[in-house]
mmCIF file of C-alpha atoms in Angstrom:
data_model
loop_
_atom_site.group_PDB
_atom_site.id
_atom_site.type_symbol
_atom_site.label_atom_id
_atom_site.label_comp_id
_atom_site.label_asym_id
_atom_site.label_seq_id
_atom_site.Cartn_x
_atom_site.Cartn_y
_atom_site.Cartn_z
ATOM 1 C CA MET A 122 237.465 -72.175 219.233
ATOM 2 C CA PRO A 123 236.841 -74.923 221.784
ATOM 3 C CA GLU A 124 239.275 -75.909 224.521
ATOM 4 C CA HIS A 125 242.667 -76.860 223.114
ATOM 5 C CA MET A 126 246.403 -76.460 223.561
ATOM 6 C CA HIS A 127 249.463 -76.143 221.388
ATOM 7 C CA PRO A 128 252.730 -77.963 222.125
ATOM 8 C CA VAL A 129 254.445 -74.913 220.565
ATOM 9 C CA PRO A 130 253.932 -71.156 221.112
ATOM 10 C CA VAL A 131 251.228 -69.330 219.129
ATOM 11 C CA VAL A 132 250.844 -65.576 218.641
ATOM 12 C CA CYS A 133 247.556 -64.171 217.294
ATOM 13 C CA VAL A 134 246.507 -60.660 216.283
ATOM 14 C CA VAL A 135 242.893 -59.521 215.875
ATOM 15 C CA SER A 136 242.403 -58.098 212.385
ATOM 16 C CA LYS A 137 238.610 -57.711 212.452
ATOM 17 C CA GLY A 138 235.953 -57.607 215.156
ATOM 18 C CA ASN A 139 236.250 -58.385 218.845
ATOM 19 C CA PHE A 140 237.011 -61.566 220.763
ATOM 20 C CA VAL A 141 236.814 -62.875 224.310
ATOM 21 C CA ALA A 142 239.536 -65.318 225.323
ATOM 22 C CA SER A 143 240.426 -67.438 228.327
ATOM 23 C CA ILE A 144 244.014 -68.650 228.136
ATOM 24 C CA GLY A 145 245.772 -70.545 230.918
ATOM 25 C CA ALA A 146 245.294 -69.212 234.447
ATOM 26 C CA ALA A 147 244.955 -65.578 233.302
ATOM 27 C CA PRO A 148 241.607 -63.790 233.692
ATOM 28 C CA GLU A 149 239.306 -63.600 230.674
ATOM 29 C CA ARG A 150 240.485 -61.002 228.144
ATOM 30 C CA LYS A 151 238.602 -58.903 225.625
ATOM 31 C CA LEU A 152 240.559 -58.349 222.426
ATOM 32 C CA SER A 153 239.881 -55.761 219.714
ATOM 33 C CA VAL A 154 241.478 -54.964 216.357
ATOM 34 C CA GLY A 155 245.250 -54.712 216.779
ATOM 35 C CA ASP A 156 245.355 -56.619 220.092
ATOM 36 C CA THR A 157 247.564 -59.685 220.329
ATOM 37 C CA SER A 158 247.433 -62.868 222.348
ATOM 38 C CA ILE A 159 250.241 -65.233 223.242
ATOM 39 C CA GLU A 160 249.527 -68.911 223.846
ATOM 40 C CA ARG A 161 252.579 -70.431 225.495
ATOM 41 C CA ALA A 162 253.567 -73.989 224.610
ATOM 42 C CA GLY A 163 251.435 -76.427 226.608
ATOM 43 C CA GLU A 164 249.089 -73.725 227.930
ATOM 44 C CA VAL A 165 245.376 -74.576 227.749
ATOM 45 C CA VAL A 166 243.220 -72.230 225.699
ATOM 46 C CA HIS A 167 239.833 -72.636 227.389
ATOM 47 C CA TYR A 168 238.066 -70.622 224.677
ATOM 48 C CA PHE A 169 238.653 -67.952 222.069
ATOM 49 C CA ARG A 170 235.244 -66.644 221.001
ATOM 50 C CA ASN A 171 233.844 -63.996 218.725
ATOM 51 C CA ALA A 172 232.366 -61.389 221.099
ATOM 52 C CA SER A 173 229.505 -60.670 218.668
ATOM 53 C CA ALA A 174 226.683 -62.948 217.609
ATOM 54 C CA SER A 175 226.093 -60.893 214.441
ATOM 55 C CA ARG A 176 229.436 -59.409 213.340
ATOM 56 C CA PRO A 177 232.304 -61.473 211.957
ATOM 57 C CA GLY A 178 235.730 -61.536 213.541
ATOM 58 C CA GLN A 179 239.106 -62.463 212.113
ATOM 59 C CA LEU A 180 242.422 -63.541 213.623
ATOM 60 C CA PHE A 181 245.818 -64.018 212.089
ATOM 61 C CA CYS A 182 247.855 -66.551 214.062
ATOM 62 C CA THR A 183 251.487 -67.549 213.777
ATOM 63 C CA ILE A 184 252.539 -70.938 215.100
ATOM 64 C CA LEU A 185 256.186 -70.859 216.170
ATOM 65 C CA VAL A 186 257.561 -74.267 215.237
ATOM 66 C CA GLY A 187 260.931 -75.872 214.859
ATOM 67 C CA ARG A 188 262.041 -78.388 212.288
ATOM 68 C CA ASP A 189 261.223 -81.348 214.573
ATOM 69 C CA ASP A 190 257.779 -80.130 215.730
ATOM 70 C CA LYS A 191 255.084 -82.364 214.232
ATOM 71 C CA GLU A 192 251.990 -81.850 216.389
ATOM 72 C CA LEU A 193 250.715 -78.260 216.354
ATOM 73 C CA SER A 194 247.294 -78.418 218.034
ATOM 74 C CA VAL A 195 245.621 -80.764 220.508
ATOM 75 C CA MET A 196 241.845 -80.554 220.991
ATOM 76 C CA LEU A 197 240.844 -81.236 224.593
ATOM 77 C CA ASN A 198 237.594 -83.057 225.290
ATOM 78 C CA LYS A 199 235.866 -82.824 228.621
#
């Protein structure tokens, strides 16, 4: 997942494989099955990558939106 942000909070859980993520100002994190990540509204997700070049990974993400929220993701180009 390239650099992006969400105007609303997002919670993800790793259901398969391993990931490496850089979210906001926090240090890079390694996530394994069962680990969760929280992307706060407006926080830049620098990357969320599969840690393996040969094994698939899978995430389940929940976007926490209200009735008036229309834009859910913003891709950031550098």
